[in-house]
Structure formats: structure tokens, C-alpha cells
Coordinates of C-alpha atoms in Angstrom, one line a residue:
X6 CA -66.3 -21.2 -178.7
X7 CA -68.1 -23.6 -181.2
X8 CA -70.1 -24.8 -178.4
X9 CA -71.0 -21.3 -177.5
X10 CA -71.6 -20.4 -180.9
X11 CA -74.1 -23.7 -181.2
X12 CA -75.9 -23.1 -177.6
X13 CA -76.4 -19.2 -179.1
X14 CA -78.2 -20.5 -182.3
X15 CA -80.2 -22.9 -180.4
X16 CA -81.4 -20.4 -178.3
X17 CA -82.1 -18.0 -181.0
X18 CA -84.6 -20.5 -182.7
X19 CA -86.2 -21.5 -179.7
X20 CA -87.0 -18.1 -179.0
X21 CA -88.9 -18.0 -182.1
X22 CA -91.0 -20.9 -181.2
X23 CA -91.5 -19.7 -177.9
X24 CA -92.6 -16.2 -178.4
X25 CA -89.6 -14.6 -177.0
X26 CA -88.0 -11.3 -178.5
X27 CA -84.5 -11.8 -177.6
X28 CA -81.4 -10.9 -179.5
X29 CA -78.7 -13.0 -179.9
X30 CA -75.2 -12.2 -181.9
X31 CA -72.6 -14.8 -183.2
X32 CA -68.9 -13.6 -184.3
X33 CA -68.2 -14.4 -187.8
X34 CA -65.2 -12.7 -188.2
X35 CA -63.5 -15.7 -188.9
X36 CA -65.1 -16.9 -191.8
X37 CA -66.0 -13.4 -193.1
X38 CA -62.9 -12.7 -194.9
X39 CA -62.4 -9.5 -192.7
X40 CA -59.5 -8.8 -190.8
X41 CA -59.4 -10.6 -187.1
X42 CA -55.8 -8.8 -186.2
X43 CA -55.9 -5.8 -183.8
X44 CA -55.1 -2.8 -185.3
X45 CA -55.3 1.2 -184.7
X46 CA -58.3 3.6 -186.0
X47 CA -62.0 3.6 -186.7
X48 CA -64.0 1.5 -188.7
X49 CA -66.9 2.8 -191.1
X50 CA -69.7 1.1 -193.0
X51 CA -70.8 2.5 -196.2
X52 CA -72.0 1.3 -199.7
X53 CA -69.1 2.5 -201.9
X54 CA -70.3 1.0 -205.3
X55 CA -74.1 1.4 -204.6
X56 CA -74.9 -2.3 -205.1
X57 CA -77.3 -2.4 -202.1
X58 CA -74.6 -3.9 -199.6
X59 CA -72.7 -2.3 -197.1
X60 CA -68.9 -2.4 -197.7
X61 CA -66.1 -1.8 -194.4
X62 CA -63.2 0.5 -194.2
X63 CA -60.6 -0.6 -191.4
X64 CA -57.3 -0.3 -190.8
X65 CA -55.3 -3.7 -191.1
X66 CA -52.7 -5.0 -188.4
X67 CA -49.0 -4.4 -188.1
X68 CA -47.9 -1.9 -190.6
X69 CA -51.1 -2.4 -193.4
X70 CA -52.9 1.1 -193.7
X71 CA -56.5 1.5 -194.3
X72 CA -58.4 -1.2 -196.3
X73 CA -61.4 -1.2 -198.4
X74 CA -63.2 -4.8 -198.1
X75 CA -66.1 -5.4 -200.6
X76 CA -69.4 -7.3 -199.6
X77 CA -69.6 -10.1 -201.5
X78 CA -73.4 -10.6 -200.7
X79 CA -72.8 -14.0 -199.0
X80 CA -71.4 -13.0 -195.7
X81 CA -68.2 -12.9 -196.8
X82 CA -66.1 -9.6 -197.7
X83 CA -62.7 -9.6 -200.4
X84 CA -60.0 -6.9 -199.5
X85 CA -60.1 -4.6 -202.8
X86 CA -57.8 -1.9 -201.7
X87 CA -55.5 -2.1 -204.5
X88 CA -58.3 -2.6 -207.2
X89 CA -59.9 0.5 -206.0
X90 CA -56.7 2.7 -206.0
X91 CA -56.6 3.4 -202.2
X92 CA -52.9 2.2 -201.6
X93 CA -51.7 5.8 -201.0
X94 CA -53.8 6.3 -197.9
X95 CA -51.3 7.2 -195.6
X96 CA -50.2 5.1 -192.7
X97 CA -51.0 8.0 -190.0
X98 CA -54.9 7.6 -191.0
X99 CA -57.1 7.0 -187.7
X100 CA -60.3 7.3 -189.2
X101 CA -61.7 6.8 -192.8
X102 CA -65.5 8.0 -193.8
X103 CA -67.9 7.7 -196.6
X104 CA -69.6 11.0 -197.8
X105 CA -70.9 11.8 -201.3
X106 CA -69.7 15.4 -201.5
X107 CA -70.4 16.0 -205.2
X108 CA -73.7 14.5 -205.4
X109 CA -72.8 12.1 -208.4
X110 CA -74.5 8.8 -206.4
X111 CA -71.1 7.3 -206.0
X112 CA -69.6 8.1 -202.2
X113 CA -66.1 9.3 -201.8
X114 CA -63.9 9.1 -198.8
X115 CA -62.4 11.5 -196.3
X116 CA -59.3 10.2 -194.7
X117 CA -58.2 11.7 -191.2
X118 CA -54.5 11.8 -190.8
X119 CA -54.0 12.1 -187.2
X120 CA -51.4 9.5 -185.7
X121 CA -48.7 11.6 -187.1
X122 CA -46.8 13.7 -183.9
X123 CA -44.4 15.7 -185.9
X124 CA -45.2 19.5 -185.1
X125 CA -48.2 20.7 -187.1
X126 CA -49.0 17.1 -188.2
X127 CA -50.0 16.6 -191.8
X128 CA -52.9 17.4 -194.3
X129 CA -56.0 14.9 -194.9
X130 CA -56.4 13.4 -197.7
X131 CA -59.8 13.2 -199.7
X132 CA -60.3 10.7 -202.1
X133 CA -63.1 11.4 -204.9
X134 CA -65.1 8.1 -206.2
X135 CA -64.6 7.8 -210.1
X136 CA -68.1 5.6 -209.9
X137 CA -66.4 2.7 -211.6
X138 CA -64.9 0.9 -208.3
X139 CA -61.5 3.2 -208.1
X140 CA -60.7 6.3 -206.2
X141 CA -58.5 9.3 -206.9
X142 CA -56.8 11.1 -204.4
X143 CA -58.0 14.8 -204.9
X144 CA -57.2 16.4 -201.3
X145 CA -54.8 19.1 -202.8
X146 CA -57.3 20.6 -205.9
X147 CA -60.0 20.1 -203.4
X148 CA -58.5 22.5 -200.9
X149 CA -58.0 19.8 -197.8
X150 CA -54.8 21.5 -196.6
X151 CA -55.2 22.1 -193.2
X152 CA -52.2 20.2 -191.1
X153 CA -53.2 19.3 -187.7
X154 CA -54.0 16.0 -186.0
X155 CA -57.1 14.9 -187.1
X156 CA -59.3 12.5 -185.4
X157 CA -63.2 11.6 -185.5
X158 CA -64.9 13.1 -188.9
X159 CA -68.8 13.9 -189.7
X160 CA -70.2 14.7 -192.4
X161 CA -73.1 17.1 -192.5
X162 CA -74.7 19.7 -194.6
X163 CA -74.9 22.5 -191.9
X164 CA -76.1 25.3 -194.1
X165 CA -78.8 22.8 -196.2
X166 CA -77.5 24.1 -199.5
X167 CA -77.8 20.5 -200.7
X168 CA -73.8 19.8 -200.3
X169 CA -72.3 17.9 -197.2
X170 CA -69.8 20.0 -195.6
X171 CA -67.4 17.9 -193.5
X172 CA -66.1 18.7 -189.7
X173 CA -62.9 17.2 -188.2
X174 CA -62.0 16.9 -184.5
X175 CA -58.4 17.5 -183.9
X176 CA -56.9 16.3 -181.1
X177 CA -53.6 19.4 -180.7
X178 CA -50.3 18.4 -179.4
X179 CA -49.9 17.4 -175.9
X180 CA -46.8 16.6 -173.5
X181 CA -47.1 14.6 -170.9
X182 CA -44.6 13.8 -168.0
X183 CA -45.6 10.0 -167.8
X184 CA -45.2 7.6 -165.1
X185 CA -47.4 4.2 -164.4
X186 CA -49.4 6.0 -161.6
X187 CA -49.7 9.6 -163.4
X188 CA -50.0 11.1 -166.7
X189 CA -49.3 14.9 -165.8
X190 CA -50.0 17.2 -168.7
X191 CA -47.0 19.8 -168.8
X192 CA -48.0 21.4 -171.9
X193 CA -50.6 21.9 -175.0
X194 CA -50.3 23.4 -178.4
X195 CA -54.0 23.4 -178.9
X196 CA -55.6 23.2 -182.7
X197 CA -59.1 24.5 -183.3
X198 CA -61.3 21.7 -185.4
X199 CA -62.0 22.2 -188.8
X200 CA -65.0 22.6 -190.6
X201 CA -64.4 22.5 -194.2
X202 CA -67.4 24.3 -196.0
X203 CA -68.1 22.4 -199.5
X204 CA -67.9 25.3 -202.2
X205 CA -70.1 23.1 -204.8
X206 CA -67.5 23.0 -207.1
X207 CA -65.3 20.2 -206.0
X208 CA -63.5 22.3 -203.3
X209 CA -63.8 23.1 -200.1
X210 CA -62.8 26.1 -197.4
X211 CA -62.1 25.9 -193.8
X212 CA -64.5 28.3 -192.0
X213 CA -64.4 26.8 -188.1
X214 CA -63.0 30.5 -187.3
X215 CA -65.7 32.5 -189.2
X216 CA -68.6 29.8 -187.8
X217 CA -67.4 30.0 -184.2
X218 CA -66.5 25.9 -183.6
X219 CA -63.2 25.9 -182.2
X220 CA -64.1 22.5 -180.5
X221 CA -63.7 23.9 -177.0
X222 CA -66.6 24.5 -174.6
X223 CA -67.0 28.0 -172.8
X224 CA -68.3 27.6 -169.6
X225 CA -68.1 29.8 -166.5
X226 CA -67.9 26.8 -164.0
X227 CA -67.7 23.4 -164.3
X228 CA -68.8 20.1 -162.6
X229 CA -66.5 17.2 -162.1
X230 CA -67.8 14.0 -164.1
X231 CA -64.5 11.9 -162.7
X232 CA -61.1 12.3 -161.7
X233 CA -60.1 14.3 -164.7
X234 CA -58.9 18.0 -163.4
X235 CA -60.4 20.8 -165.5
X236 CA -57.3 22.1 -167.5
X237 CA -58.6 25.1 -169.8
X238 CA -56.5 25.6 -172.9
X239 CA -55.8 21.8 -173.5
X240 CA -58.8 20.9 -176.1
X241 CA -58.2 17.5 -177.4
X242 CA -61.3 16.5 -179.4
X243 CA -61.6 12.6 -180.4
X244 CA -65.0 12.7 -182.0
X245 CA -67.7 15.3 -183.2
X246 CA -71.3 14.6 -184.3
X247 CA -74.2 16.7 -186.4
X248 CA -77.5 16.5 -184.8
X249 CA -80.5 18.5 -184.3
X250 CA -81.2 18.5 -181.0
X251 CA -83.8 21.3 -181.0
X252 CA -85.9 20.3 -184.0
X253 CA -85.8 23.4 -185.9
X254 CA -84.3 21.9 -188.9
X255 CA -80.9 22.7 -188.7
X256 CA -78.0 20.5 -187.7
X257 CA -76.1 21.4 -184.6
X258 CA -72.8 20.1 -183.6
X259 CA -71.9 18.0 -180.6
X260 CA -67.9 17.7 -179.7
X261 CA -66.4 15.3 -177.3
X262 CA -63.6 16.3 -175.4
X263 CA -60.8 15.2 -173.1
X264 CA -60.1 17.0 -169.8
X265 CA -62.7 19.7 -170.4
X266 CA -66.5 19.2 -171.0
X267 CA -68.2 18.5 -174.4
X268 CA -69.3 21.6 -176.7
X269 CA -72.8 21.6 -177.9
X270 CA -73.2 24.4 -180.7
X271 CA -76.7 25.6 -181.8
X272 CA -76.9 26.4 -185.8
X273 CA -77.9 30.1 -186.2
X274 CA -78.8 29.3 -189.4
X275 CA -76.7 32.1 -191.1
X276 CA -73.2 30.2 -191.4
X277 CA -72.5 30.8 -187.7
X278 CA -73.2 28.8 -184.8
X279 CA -73.6 29.6 -180.6
X280 CA -71.9 28.0 -178.0
X281 CA -74.6 26.9 -175.7
X282 CA -72.8 24.2 -173.6
X283 CA -73.4 25.9 -170.4
X284 CA -77.1 26.9 -171.3
X285 CA -77.9 23.5 -172.3
X286 CA -76.5 22.0 -169.0
X287 CA -73.7 20.1 -170.4
X288 CA -70.3 21.8 -168.4
X289 CA -69.3 18.6 -166.5
X290 CA -65.6 17.7 -167.2
X291 CA -65.0 14.3 -168.4
X292 CA -62.8 12.6 -171.2
X293 CA -65.0 11.7 -174.1
X294 CA -64.3 9.2 -176.7
X295 CA -67.4 8.4 -178.5
X296 CA -71.0 9.5 -179.4
X297 CA -73.9 7.9 -180.0
X298 CA -77.1 9.9 -180.8
X299 CA -80.9 8.4 -180.7
X300 CA -84.0 9.2 -179.4
X301 CA -84.0 6.3 -176.6
X302 CA -87.5 7.4 -175.0
X303 CA -89.3 7.9 -178.1
X304 CA -90.1 11.5 -177.0
X305 CA -89.4 12.9 -180.4
X306 CA -85.9 14.7 -179.0
X307 CA -82.7 13.1 -179.5
X308 CA -80.4 12.1 -176.8
X309 CA -76.8 11.5 -176.7
X310 CA -75.1 8.9 -174.9
X311 CA -71.3 9.1 -174.1
X312 CA -68.2 7.1 -174.1
X313 CA -66.3 8.3 -171.2
X314 CA -63.1 7.9 -169.3
X315 CA -65.0 7.6 -165.9
X316 CA -67.9 6.7 -166.7
X317 CA -70.5 6.8 -169.5
X318 CA -72.9 9.3 -169.6
X319 CA -76.5 9.3 -171.0
X320 CA -77.7 13.1 -171.8
X321 CA -81.5 12.9 -171.7
X322 CA -82.8 15.4 -174.4
X323 CA -85.6 17.7 -172.1
X324 CA -87.1 18.9 -175.4
X325 CA -86.4 22.7 -174.0
X326 CA -82.8 23.2 -175.1
X327 CA -81.5 21.5 -172.2
X328 CA -80.5 18.1 -171.3
X329 CA -80.2 15.9 -167.9
X330 CA -77.5 13.5 -167.1
X331 CA -79.4 10.0 -166.3
X332 CA -76.9 7.7 -167.2
X333 CA -77.0 6.3 -163.3
X334 CA -80.8 6.0 -162.9
X335 CA -80.8 4.6 -166.7
X336 CA -78.4 1.8 -165.5
X337 CA -76.2 2.6 -168.5
X338 CA -73.3 4.5 -166.6
X339 CA -70.7 1.5 -167.4
X340 CA -68.7 2.2 -164.0
X341 CA -65.7 -0.5 -163.7
X342 CA -65.0 0.0 -167.8
X343 CA -63.2 2.5 -169.6
X344 CA -65.6 3.7 -172.3
X345 CA -64.9 4.2 -176.1
X346 CA -66.9 3.6 -178.8
X347 CA -71.0 3.7 -178.2
X348 CA -73.9 3.0 -180.6
X349 CA -77.7 3.7 -179.9
X350 CA -79.3 0.5 -182.2
X351 CA -82.6 -1.5 -181.9
X352 CA -80.7 -4.7 -181.8
X353 CA -83.8 -6.9 -181.0
X354 CA -86.2 -4.9 -183.2
X355 CA -89.1 -4.4 -180.6
X356 CA -89.6 -0.6 -181.0
X357 CA -86.9 0.9 -178.4
X358 CA -83.4 2.0 -178.9
X359 CA -80.7 0.2 -176.7
X360 CA -77.0 1.0 -176.4
X361 CA -73.7 -0.9 -177.1
X362 CA -70.9 0.4 -175.2
X363 CA -67.3 -0.9 -176.0
X364 CA -64.8 -1.1 -173.0
X365 CA -61.5 -0.3 -173.5
X366 CA -58.2 -0.3 -171.6
X367 CA -55.0 2.0 -171.0
X368 CA -51.2 1.4 -170.7
X369 CA -51.6 3.3 -167.6
X370 CA -51.0 1.2 -164.6
X371 CA -53.7 3.4 -162.6
X372 CA -56.2 3.9 -164.7
X373 CA -55.9 0.0 -165.6
X374 CA -56.3 -1.2 -161.9
X375 CA -59.3 1.2 -161.5
X376 CA -61.0 0.0 -164.9
X377 CA -60.5 -3.9 -164.6
X378 CA -63.6 -5.0 -166.7
X379 CA -63.1 -5.2 -170.1
X380 CA -66.3 -6.7 -171.4
X381 CA -68.5 -4.7 -173.9
X382 CA -71.8 -3.6 -172.8
X383 CA -74.9 -4.1 -174.3
X384 CA -78.0 -2.1 -172.8
X385 CA -81.4 -3.4 -173.4
X386 CA -83.9 -0.7 -173.3
X387 CA -86.9 -1.9 -171.0
X388 CA -88.6 1.3 -171.4
X389 CA -86.6 4.5 -170.1
X390 CA -84.0 2.2 -167.9
X391 CA -81.9 -0.4 -169.6
X392 CA -80.4 -4.0 -168.6
X393 CA -77.2 -5.2 -169.6
X394 CA -77.7 -8.2 -171.7
X395 CA -74.3 -8.6 -173.4
X396 CA -73.5 -12.0 -171.9
X397 CA -76.7 -13.6 -172.7
X398 CA -76.5 -12.4 -176.3
X399 CA -73.2 -13.4 -177.3
X400 CA -71.1 -10.5 -177.1
X401 CA -68.1 -11.6 -175.0
X402 CA -64.4 -11.6 -174.9
X403 CA -62.5 -9.5 -172.6
X404 CA -59.9 -8.0 -175.7
X405 CA -58.9 -4.6 -175.2
X406 CA -61.2 -3.0 -178.0
X407 CA -62.1 1.0 -178.6
X408 CA -63.9 1.5 -182.0
X409 CA -67.1 -0.2 -183.2
X410 CA -69.5 0.8 -186.6
X411 CA -72.9 -0.7 -186.8
X412 CA -75.0 -1.5 -189.5
X413 CA -77.0 -4.2 -191.3
X414 CA -74.3 -6.1 -193.7
X415 CA -76.2 -9.1 -194.7
X416 CA -79.5 -7.2 -195.2
X417 CA -82.0 -9.4 -192.9
X418 CA -83.3 -6.2 -191.1
X419 CA -81.1 -6.7 -187.8
X420 CA -78.4 -4.5 -187.1
X421 CA -74.7 -6.1 -186.8
X422 CA -71.4 -4.8 -185.2
X423 CA -67.5 -4.9 -186.3
X424 CA -65.8 -4.4 -183.1
X425 CA -62.2 -3.4 -183.6
X426 CA -59.2 -4.9 -181.0
X427 CA -56.3 -2.8 -180.2
X428 CA -52.9 -3.9 -181.0
X429 CA -50.0 -3.3 -178.6
X430 CA -51.4 -4.9 -175.6
X431 CA -50.5 -8.1 -174.0
X432 CA -53.2 -10.2 -173.6
X433 CA -54.6 -12.3 -177.1
X434 CA -57.2 -10.1 -178.6
X435 CA -59.1 -10.0 -182.1
X436 CA -61.8 -8.2 -183.8
X437 CA -65.3 -9.1 -183.5
X438 CA -67.9 -9.1 -186.4
X439 CA -71.3 -9.6 -184.4
X440 CA -73.9 -10.6 -186.7
X441 CA -77.4 -10.5 -185.3
X442 CA -79.4 -13.4 -185.3
X443 CA -83.3 -12.6 -186.4
X444 CA -86.0 -13.6 -183.6
X445 CA -89.3 -13.2 -185.2
X446 CA -89.9 -9.3 -184.5
X447 CA -90.4 -7.2 -187.8
X448 CA -88.6 -4.2 -188.7
X449 CA -88.4 -1.6 -192.3
X450 CA -85.1 -0.4 -193.1
X451 CA -85.0 3.3 -195.0
X452 CA -82.5 4.2 -197.7
X453 CA -82.6 7.9 -198.6
X454 CA -81.3 9.4 -201.9
X455 CA -81.7 13.7 -201.9
X456 CA -82.3 15.3 -204.8
X457 CA -82.6 18.9 -203.9
X458 CA -81.1 17.7 -200.4
X459 CA -77.5 16.4 -200.2
X460 CA -77.4 12.8 -202.0
X461 CA -76.9 11.0 -199.4
X462 CA -79.8 12.4 -197.1
X463 CA -77.4 13.1 -194.5
X464 CA -79.5 15.3 -191.6
X465 CA -82.9 13.9 -192.7
X466 CA -85.4 13.3 -189.8
X467 CA -87.4 10.2 -190.4
X468 CA -90.6 9.3 -188.2
X469 CA -92.4 5.8 -188.3
X470 CA -95.8 5.8 -187.0
X471 CA -97.6 3.0 -185.8
X472 CA -101.0 2.8 -183.7
X473 CA -100.5 6.6 -182.9
X474 CA -97.1 5.2 -181.5
X475 CA -94.1 7.0 -182.9
X476 CA -90.2 6.4 -183.5
X477 CA -87.4 8.9 -185.0
X478 CA -84.3 8.3 -186.6
X479 CA -81.9 11.3 -187.9
X480 CA -79.4 10.3 -190.8
X481 CA -76.3 11.0 -189.0
X482 CA -72.6 10.5 -190.6
X483 CA -69.7 9.9 -188.2
X484 CA -70.1 9.0 -184.7
X485 CA -69.2 6.1 -182.2
X486 CA -65.1 6.5 -181.9
X487 CA -63.2 7.7 -185.2
X488 CA -66.0 5.7 -186.9
X489 CA -69.1 5.9 -189.0
X490 CA -72.3 3.7 -189.0
X491 CA -74.6 2.8 -191.9
X492 CA -76.6 5.9 -193.0
X493 CA -79.5 3.3 -193.6
X494 CA -82.0 3.4 -190.5
X495 CA -83.3 0.4 -189.2
X496 CA -86.7 0.7 -187.4
X497 CA -87.7 -2.3 -185.2
X498 CA -91.4 -2.9 -185.2
X499 CA -92.1 -5.6 -182.9
X500 CA -95.1 -7.5 -183.9
X501 CA -96.4 -5.1 -186.5
X502 CA -96.2 -5.9 -190.3
X503 CA -97.1 -2.3 -191.6
X504 CA -96.2 1.1 -191.0
X505 CA -98.9 3.3 -190.5
X506 CA -97.3 6.6 -191.4
X507 CA -93.6 7.2 -192.7
X508 CA -92.6 10.9 -192.9
X509 CA -89.4 12.4 -194.2
X510 CA -88.4 15.7 -193.1
X511 CA -85.6 16.4 -195.9
X512 CA -82.5 18.9 -195.1
X513 CA -84.3 20.8 -197.9
X514 CA -87.5 21.5 -195.9
X515 CA -89.5 19.2 -198.1
X516 CA -91.8 17.0 -195.9
X517 CA -92.8 13.5 -197.9
X518 CA -95.2 11.1 -196.4
X519 CA -95.9 7.3 -197.2
X520 CA -98.8 5.6 -195.8
X521 CA -99.2 1.7 -195.3
X522 CA -95.6 0.4 -195.7
X523 CA -95.2 -3.2 -195.8
X524 CA -92.7 -4.4 -193.2
X525 CA -89.4 -6.7 -193.9
X526 CA -88.2 -4.4 -196.7
X527 CA -84.9 -2.3 -197.5
X528 CA -87.1 0.7 -198.7
X529 CA -85.4 3.0 -200.8
X530 CA -87.1 6.9 -201.1
X531 CA -85.9 9.5 -203.5
X532 CA -86.9 13.0 -202.4
X533 CA -89.6 14.4 -204.2
X534 CA -90.3 18.2 -204.9
X535 CA -93.7 18.2 -203.7

């Protein structure tokens, strides 16, 4: 392992002097202070104490629940769970995400308690930041009372009132007849997904039924995306994601589902949504675990990458309200692996979004034999098609993994990756902290502070323009698989040292532009009521 790290570092330095812009990763999990022991649940990056460095939420191994790790600004992390008063997070937690729901500048934490398999599950938890490094459980007084098997969480201001709302994907209660060769569904208790509307007074109300966002797609017919059989009435959602797919300034909703098509809900602008799954061309049955959103072809419209059971899917946004499935034609289908967490990131900062795909496993013997490759994939964007460069970039190992989160924890302008290994499998495995090695390409990272919009700037559309070419990012909270990426948006600029125009379309509708912005910085932009 030491030789691999040494050669990777030498290769990265050599690339700087030869003009090559290759991306290289080094696994720093051992010296980081973060847990290497496999566990369960998702992982989340967020700056809980607003010190300008990303901290991490991740479950500990064995009987340990979620832990909060503070970034010590020197490449290491310290476990501050006890001092932060987060020891009351339940052991049934499967995801934990940051979101500043009261706009006080101190990120709060939502806990999804989906591991409890008792009938009806149990309610989730909401921890309010006291703005002093500690948190208080305010779940009951905040109205977080729906009992369900909650999974992935995505924060978003769906009504653009300046306060973050919370969407929770729910899995329901499946009953299986399990053997080594087949998992036959014998029954299912369906749970609608949860949409907690922020009442702007510290409380929330579940409005999922009123808003028409149950999480189950409505299709008159289905195409087969894999071996899964269509089983209507067996909704099981892992992860949902807010995104403005039609560029109308309103956050729409995409929900990842097992055994049915993923649902796409169009925001009507009046507090309700319309199921446009069929109209958008998305009625393909497959088992979705994670989602990633980004404009991989730089055409100004957000595309969707899906970690799936049979093969991963890449939905190319056609710009007219429809999507085309493009994984095979772009080389990102990940055929011999079982897809879980996914990410859209410009890992080498060349101005094109790349794709990261986590490859997991299953205890089902038939599935395990069908997906023998458990190596993660790093798909480099070569201009509309992709090439897997994981092996030559330092992404290694055949551990059973499922969750990943993406963010620049050392503030060098290159996106790092934390990958969580799954416990309970026979082969040796460990979590990974893949630190990106800079390759000489330039970058600009943008951190938003909303004033009229929500404080985190979730839902904002950021555009950078250099020499007439544009890149877009949308600030999205929640994605991958049960996880959350950094809200700070990093743009790869290649050899450019200046951004001609930086434009922010805030959720409030305010459009703000900056000109001749220097590269190589973490730029904080506060919303101005122009």
C-alpha cells in the first residue's frame, strides 16, 4: 500500500511538470482520524461550526451510532459527538444531513431513523444548533412526528419562501420469502414519502398528500431496465433529490425507487406538484439506490445519474421536459457492478463534470454472482462520453461499499471523496478518504449566503462563463445514497486564471453577477437585494 501511495504521489508531481492534467487520489483514512471500520448508513459533509472547513457525519462501526467529526484544519478530524450533545441520536439512524432551517447561520441536523423494522417504524429526529458547537433535540416541538422507515433526506425550499423544507424518502415494510437464489416479495406495507413544510416559526407540517408527492411514479406502462419485475404497490424509496430540471426557477423533485420507475414531480408553483414521469420518458423499471445531478454536457440543463441494481442509468436532459437514457452510449452503465452511491464532480478540474460510481454487493447469492466486480468506478468526461480511470487514479479496493459523499475538506480546490464500507460481509474492508492531489488546473469554489433566500442558498443556480463557454451548478442538499455532499460548488477552470462572469440566480428570483473573478479561491457571496 505504501508503494502504491508513493508511486501515485510521484505520478501526480510528474504530471504537473509534463503539462498533463490527470487526477490522482490518495487514501488518507488512516491518518485522518476518521473511522475506518465498516458501518451502516450514509455520510454527510457540512460546516457545522462555520469555520470555513467541512466536517463529517458518519456512523461508527458495531454498536456505535452517528458520530460528528470536526475538521481540525490540518488534514485530521476529531470526534466531537459527546461535546456536541449528539449522543441521543438513535441507533436506528440511517442518514444524517445538515440544513439551516431557521436561517440563523448555524447548520442544524436532521436524522432519518429508518433501520427500525418494527411496525410503523419510529419518528425521525431534528437537532437544532445552539450556535456554540452544541445541538438540542427539538423533534417533538418542531412537529417531526411521522413514524416511518425513513431513508434519504433532501433539503429544499420548494415554495421559495426563504426557509428550507425537508423531503424524506421512505422504504415501507416489505415481506420477503428469501433464499439464496430468489427474494420473492410476499407483501408490502406502503409508506408515502414525507414532505415537511417549514412553517417559519421553528415547526414543520407534513404536506406530502396535499402537495401530491407520495414518491410512487404513475406510468401507464413500463419498460424493463433490468431483471426486476414491475410490482405496483411496492413503493420503496431510498433517496430523493430536488432539482430544477426545466430551468423555470422552481425546485422539482426526483425520487429513486426500487422495483418501479423513479418519479419526477414538476413544481406547479402553488405548493403542489404534477407527476410528469411518463411525459418525461422515465418509465423504466430498475432498482435505484443513489442519484447525482449535474450538467455533464454543459448545455445548461441538469442531467441525472442513477446508481442502480442491474446497471447504472444516465438520464440526459433534452431541454424540452424529456430525458434520454444514455448510460450505454456514454460508457457509464457499470454493467458488472451493483450500483449504490454516485456523484457528479469535476475531479480533475478540466471544466467537464465526471461521474463517480460506488459498487456494492448483496447477501443474495444469485445477485452476488451476477455482479462480481466490486471496484468503484471513476468515469472521466472526455467530451460527452466517459472513460473509467479509477485504477490509474488511485481508486482501489474490492470492499463492499455503498455510501459516498463529495466535498473539498482541505480547501485546495479539488473534490475529495469519503466512501463508507458495509459491515457484515466476510471479506476485509475499510472506509476510504480519497484526498485529491492537485494537478495544476485552476478552480473557483463558491459558497453562498442567502438573505432573502434560505441562508444555505439551496436551490440557487450558479453559472460561470469563460471565453463564451459556460458551466452551471445547482446547490443541492441530499443525494448519492443516504448522503449529503458539500453545498459549496467547485468549478474546474482548466488553464484559466479568471472567470469572466459569475452569475447567481437565487431562489428568491434575485440575479446577481460578478465580473473578472480571480481563480484559486473559496469565494463567499452574500445575496444582495439589487
